[in-house]
GROMACS .gro file of C-alpha atoms in nm:
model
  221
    1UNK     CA    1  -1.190  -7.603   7.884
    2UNK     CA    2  -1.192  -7.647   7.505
    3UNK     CA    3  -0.812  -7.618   7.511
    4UNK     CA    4  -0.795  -7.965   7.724
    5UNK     CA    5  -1.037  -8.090   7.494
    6UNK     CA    6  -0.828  -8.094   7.205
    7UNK     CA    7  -0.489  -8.194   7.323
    8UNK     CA    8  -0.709  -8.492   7.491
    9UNK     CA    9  -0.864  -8.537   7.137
   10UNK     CA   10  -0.774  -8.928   6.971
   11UNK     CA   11  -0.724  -8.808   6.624
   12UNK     CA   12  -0.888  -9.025   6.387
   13UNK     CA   13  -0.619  -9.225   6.249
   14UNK     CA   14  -0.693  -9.357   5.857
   15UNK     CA   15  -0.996  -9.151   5.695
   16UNK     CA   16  -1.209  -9.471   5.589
   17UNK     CA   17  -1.231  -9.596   5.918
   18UNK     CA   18  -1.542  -9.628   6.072
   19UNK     CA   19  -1.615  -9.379   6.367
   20UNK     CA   20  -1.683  -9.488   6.651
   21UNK     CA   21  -1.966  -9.332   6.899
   22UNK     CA   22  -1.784  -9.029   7.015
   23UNK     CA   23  -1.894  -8.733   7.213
   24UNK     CA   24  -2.017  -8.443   7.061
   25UNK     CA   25  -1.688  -8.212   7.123
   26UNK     CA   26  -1.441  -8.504   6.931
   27UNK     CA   27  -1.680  -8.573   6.662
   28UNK     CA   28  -1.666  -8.186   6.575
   29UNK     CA   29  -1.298  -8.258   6.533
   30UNK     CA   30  -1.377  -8.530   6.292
   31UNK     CA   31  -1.557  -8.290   6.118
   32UNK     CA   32  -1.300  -8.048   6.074
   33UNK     CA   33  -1.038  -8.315   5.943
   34UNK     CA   34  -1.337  -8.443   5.698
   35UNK     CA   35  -1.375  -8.070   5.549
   36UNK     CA   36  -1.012  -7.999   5.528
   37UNK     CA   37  -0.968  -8.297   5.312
   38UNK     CA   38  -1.268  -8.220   5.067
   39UNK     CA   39  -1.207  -7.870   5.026
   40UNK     CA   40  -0.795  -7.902   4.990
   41UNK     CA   41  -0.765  -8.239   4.895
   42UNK     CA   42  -0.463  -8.316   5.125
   43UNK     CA   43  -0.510  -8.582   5.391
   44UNK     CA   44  -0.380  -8.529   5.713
   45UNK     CA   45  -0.406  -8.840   5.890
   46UNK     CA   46  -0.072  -8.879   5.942
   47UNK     CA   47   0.018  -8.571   6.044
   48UNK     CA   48   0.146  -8.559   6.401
   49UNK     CA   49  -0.219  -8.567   6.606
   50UNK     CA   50  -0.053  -8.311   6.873
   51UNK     CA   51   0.056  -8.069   6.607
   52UNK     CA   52  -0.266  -8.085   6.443
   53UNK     CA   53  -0.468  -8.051   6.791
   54UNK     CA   54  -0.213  -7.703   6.904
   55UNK     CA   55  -0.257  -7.549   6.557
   56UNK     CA   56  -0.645  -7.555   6.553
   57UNK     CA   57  -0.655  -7.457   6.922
   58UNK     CA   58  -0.464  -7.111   6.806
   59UNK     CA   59  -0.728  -7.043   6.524
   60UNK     CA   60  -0.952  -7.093   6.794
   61UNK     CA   61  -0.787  -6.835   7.015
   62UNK     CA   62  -0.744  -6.587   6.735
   63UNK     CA   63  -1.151  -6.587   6.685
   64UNK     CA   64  -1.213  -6.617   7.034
   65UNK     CA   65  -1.429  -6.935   6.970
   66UNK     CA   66  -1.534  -7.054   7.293
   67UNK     CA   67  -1.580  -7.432   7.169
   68UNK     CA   68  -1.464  -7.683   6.834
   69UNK     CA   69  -1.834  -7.659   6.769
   70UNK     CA   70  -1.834  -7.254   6.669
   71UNK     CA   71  -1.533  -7.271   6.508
   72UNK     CA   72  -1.676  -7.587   6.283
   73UNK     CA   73  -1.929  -7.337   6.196
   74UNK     CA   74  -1.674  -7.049   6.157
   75UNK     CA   75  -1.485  -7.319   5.912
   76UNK     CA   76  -1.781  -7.408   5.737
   77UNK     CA   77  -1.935  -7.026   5.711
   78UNK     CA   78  -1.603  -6.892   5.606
   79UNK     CA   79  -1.359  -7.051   5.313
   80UNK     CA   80  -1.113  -6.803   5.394
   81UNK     CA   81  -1.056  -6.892   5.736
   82UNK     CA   82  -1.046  -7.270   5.609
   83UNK     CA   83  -0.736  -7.143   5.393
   84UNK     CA   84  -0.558  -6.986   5.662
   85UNK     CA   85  -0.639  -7.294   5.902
   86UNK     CA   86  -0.516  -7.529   5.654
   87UNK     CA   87  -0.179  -7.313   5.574
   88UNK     CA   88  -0.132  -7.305   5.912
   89UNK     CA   89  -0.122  -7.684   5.949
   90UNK     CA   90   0.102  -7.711   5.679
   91UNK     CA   91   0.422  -7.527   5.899
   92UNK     CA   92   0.638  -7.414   5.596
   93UNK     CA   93   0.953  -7.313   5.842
   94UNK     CA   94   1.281  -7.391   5.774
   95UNK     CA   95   1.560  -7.193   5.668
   96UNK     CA   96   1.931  -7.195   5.505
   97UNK     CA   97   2.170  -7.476   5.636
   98UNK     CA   98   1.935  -7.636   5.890
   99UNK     CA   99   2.202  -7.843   6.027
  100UNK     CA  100   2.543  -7.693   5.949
  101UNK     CA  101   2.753  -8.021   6.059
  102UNK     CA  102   2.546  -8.263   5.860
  103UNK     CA  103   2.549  -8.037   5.527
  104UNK     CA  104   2.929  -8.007   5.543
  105UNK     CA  105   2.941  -8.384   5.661
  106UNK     CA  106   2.746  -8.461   5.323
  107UNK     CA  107   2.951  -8.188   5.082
  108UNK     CA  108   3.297  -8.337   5.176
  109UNK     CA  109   3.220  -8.710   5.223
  110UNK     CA  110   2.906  -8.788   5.031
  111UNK     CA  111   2.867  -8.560   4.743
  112UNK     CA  112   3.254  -8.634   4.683
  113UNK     CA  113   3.226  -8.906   4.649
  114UNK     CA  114   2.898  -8.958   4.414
  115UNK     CA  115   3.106  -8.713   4.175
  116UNK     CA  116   3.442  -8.888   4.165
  117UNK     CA  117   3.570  -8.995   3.824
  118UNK     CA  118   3.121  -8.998   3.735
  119UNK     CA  119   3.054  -9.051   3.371
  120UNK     CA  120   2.939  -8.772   3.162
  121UNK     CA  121   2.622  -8.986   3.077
  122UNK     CA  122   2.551  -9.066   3.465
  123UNK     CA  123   2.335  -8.802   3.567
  124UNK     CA  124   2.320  -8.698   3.874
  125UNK     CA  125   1.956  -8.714   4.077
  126UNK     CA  126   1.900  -8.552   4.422
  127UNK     CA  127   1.497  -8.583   4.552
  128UNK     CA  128   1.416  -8.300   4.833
  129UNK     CA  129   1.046  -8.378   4.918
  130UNK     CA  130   0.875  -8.186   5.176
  131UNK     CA  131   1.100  -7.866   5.066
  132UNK     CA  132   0.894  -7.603   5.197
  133UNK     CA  133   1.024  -7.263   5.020
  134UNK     CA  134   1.344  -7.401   4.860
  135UNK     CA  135   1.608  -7.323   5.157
  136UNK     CA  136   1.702  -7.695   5.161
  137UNK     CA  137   1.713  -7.751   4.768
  138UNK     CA  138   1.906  -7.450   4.769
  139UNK     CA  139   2.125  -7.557   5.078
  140UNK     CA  140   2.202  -7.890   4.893
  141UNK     CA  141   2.251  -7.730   4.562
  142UNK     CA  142   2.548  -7.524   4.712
  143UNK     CA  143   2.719  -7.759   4.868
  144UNK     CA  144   2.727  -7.999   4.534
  145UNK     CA  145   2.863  -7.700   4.330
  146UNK     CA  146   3.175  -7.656   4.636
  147UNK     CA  147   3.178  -8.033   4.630
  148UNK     CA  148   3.230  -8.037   4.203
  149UNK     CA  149   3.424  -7.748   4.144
  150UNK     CA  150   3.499  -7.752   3.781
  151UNK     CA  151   3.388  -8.117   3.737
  152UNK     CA  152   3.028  -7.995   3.736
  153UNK     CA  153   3.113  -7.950   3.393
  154UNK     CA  154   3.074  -8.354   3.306
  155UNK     CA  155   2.794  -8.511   3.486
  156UNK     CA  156   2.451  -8.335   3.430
  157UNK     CA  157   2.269  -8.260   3.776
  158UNK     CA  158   1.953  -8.276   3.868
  159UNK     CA  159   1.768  -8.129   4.235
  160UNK     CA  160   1.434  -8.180   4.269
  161UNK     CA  161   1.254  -8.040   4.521
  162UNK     CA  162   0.851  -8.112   4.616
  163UNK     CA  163   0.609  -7.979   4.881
  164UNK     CA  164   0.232  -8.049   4.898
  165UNK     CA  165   0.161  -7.658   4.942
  166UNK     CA  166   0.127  -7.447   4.564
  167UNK     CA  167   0.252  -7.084   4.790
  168UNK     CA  168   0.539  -7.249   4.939
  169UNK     CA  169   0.667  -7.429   4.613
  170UNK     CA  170   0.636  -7.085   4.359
  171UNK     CA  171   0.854  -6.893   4.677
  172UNK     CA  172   1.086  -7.138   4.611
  173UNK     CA  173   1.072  -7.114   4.226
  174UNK     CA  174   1.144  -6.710   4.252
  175UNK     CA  175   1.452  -6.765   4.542
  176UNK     CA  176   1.448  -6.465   4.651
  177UNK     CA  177   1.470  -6.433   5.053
  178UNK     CA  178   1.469  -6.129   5.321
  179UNK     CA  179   1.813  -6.021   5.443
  180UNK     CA  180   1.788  -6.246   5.751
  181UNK     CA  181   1.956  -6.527   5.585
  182UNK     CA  182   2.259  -6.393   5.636
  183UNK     CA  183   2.283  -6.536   5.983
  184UNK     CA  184   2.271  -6.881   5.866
  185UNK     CA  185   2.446  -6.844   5.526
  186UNK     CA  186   2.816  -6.736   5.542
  187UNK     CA  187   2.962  -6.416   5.373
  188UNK     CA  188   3.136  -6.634   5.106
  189UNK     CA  189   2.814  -6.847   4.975
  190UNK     CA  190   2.614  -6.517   4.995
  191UNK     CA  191   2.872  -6.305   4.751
  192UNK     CA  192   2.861  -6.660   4.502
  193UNK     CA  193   2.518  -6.766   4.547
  194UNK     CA  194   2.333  -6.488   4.577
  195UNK     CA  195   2.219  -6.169   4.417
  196UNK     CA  196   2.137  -5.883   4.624
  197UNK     CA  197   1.835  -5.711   4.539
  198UNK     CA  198   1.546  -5.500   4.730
  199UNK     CA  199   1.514  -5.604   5.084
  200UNK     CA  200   1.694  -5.904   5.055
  201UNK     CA  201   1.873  -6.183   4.799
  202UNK     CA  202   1.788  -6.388   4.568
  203UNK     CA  203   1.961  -6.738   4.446
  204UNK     CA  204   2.202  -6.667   4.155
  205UNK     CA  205   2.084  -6.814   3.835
  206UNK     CA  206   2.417  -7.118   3.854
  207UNK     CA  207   2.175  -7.237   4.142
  208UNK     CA  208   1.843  -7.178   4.036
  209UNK     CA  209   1.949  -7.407   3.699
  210UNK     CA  210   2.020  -7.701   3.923
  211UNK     CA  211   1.695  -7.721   4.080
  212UNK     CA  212   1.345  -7.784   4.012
  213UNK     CA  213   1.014  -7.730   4.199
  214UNK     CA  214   0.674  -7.898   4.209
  215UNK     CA  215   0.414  -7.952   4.374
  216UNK     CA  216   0.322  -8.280   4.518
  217UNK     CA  217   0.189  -8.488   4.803
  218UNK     CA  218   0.401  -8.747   4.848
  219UNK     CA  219   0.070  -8.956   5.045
  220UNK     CA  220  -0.084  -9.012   4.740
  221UNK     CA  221   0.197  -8.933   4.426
   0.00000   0.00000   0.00000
């Protein structure tokens, strides 16, 4: 069936390479990656090829195409469902304190000691690429202001945090997230960090000064 098909599919691996003669069903696929790239100017090639292959097999299922071939069309016929297919391959999930260990591990050891006895005119510089909509800048920006404590006061610091996707990035700008984050974010860092407003919080402004969002894709930037 068409679901086989795909997770059989050899993803083409570099966009400039020549294709090779390929059955009808696989060259489809080609297709698809082509038109993504034109129309959102992001190049998956790298992407993982069995991520890629499961996330266009659910679009399929969702408009019941019966083969890559009608949903090519469906792409090509329809911009919208290009936008959806294309957010969807994206995967913005994450969420507050991924890995609990390894951001405590970093606050007490790391961050320590990148701030200890720091000149004033030694900025510091954290890069959070791939950010998705800000939990991990955010994550990172708490822990440095535990880590400082008053001597956040000397060095100037600096989180910057990128993501190829324009929706994901200007979540992250606003900060504000549904009450759910309070099962990954303690009841101490929500009553400093965050502001409680309509349906959920949003990151106090002593955060939201630290960091800074764009977009980028880090393939070609």
């Amino acid at each position: 069936n068409e679901i086989t098909a795909i997770a059989r599919h050899p993803y083409l691996r570099h966009p400039t390479a020549t294709l090779p003669d390929l059955p009808d069903e696989q060259a489809h696929f080609n297709r698809i990656f082509r038109l993504l790239r034109t129309t959102t100017h992001v190049d998956f090639s790298f992407y993982k090829p069995t991520t890629l292959r499961r996330r266009i097999a659910r679009r399929m299922l969702v408009h019941n195409s019966p083969s890559v071939a009608d949903y090519l069309v469906l792409l090509e016929s329809q911009p919208a469902e290009l936008a959806f297919l294309y957010r969807d391959l994206l995967i913005n999930v994450t969420h507050f304190f991924r890995n609990p260990e390894a951001f405590e591990d970093m606050k007490d050891k790391i961050f320590l000691a990148l701030l200890h006895e720091r000149p004033a005119d030694s900025p510091l510089r954290v890069w959070i690429p791939g950010c998705s909509t800000g939990e991990e800048v955010y994550s990172i920006a708490m822990c440095l202001l535990e880590a400082a404590g008053p001597r956040l006061h000397g060095p100037a610091v600096q989180i910057f945090g990128t993501d190829v996707s324009h929706e994901a990035i200007e979540r992250a700008r606003t900060g504000v997230y549904l009450d759910g984050i309070a099962s990954d974010v303690s009841p101490e860092r929500l009553e400093r960090f965050f502001v409680k407003v309509e349906g959920g919080y949003q990151i106090s402004k002593e955060v939201r000064d630290l960091c800074i969002f764009a977009r980028q894709d880090i393939t070609k930037d």
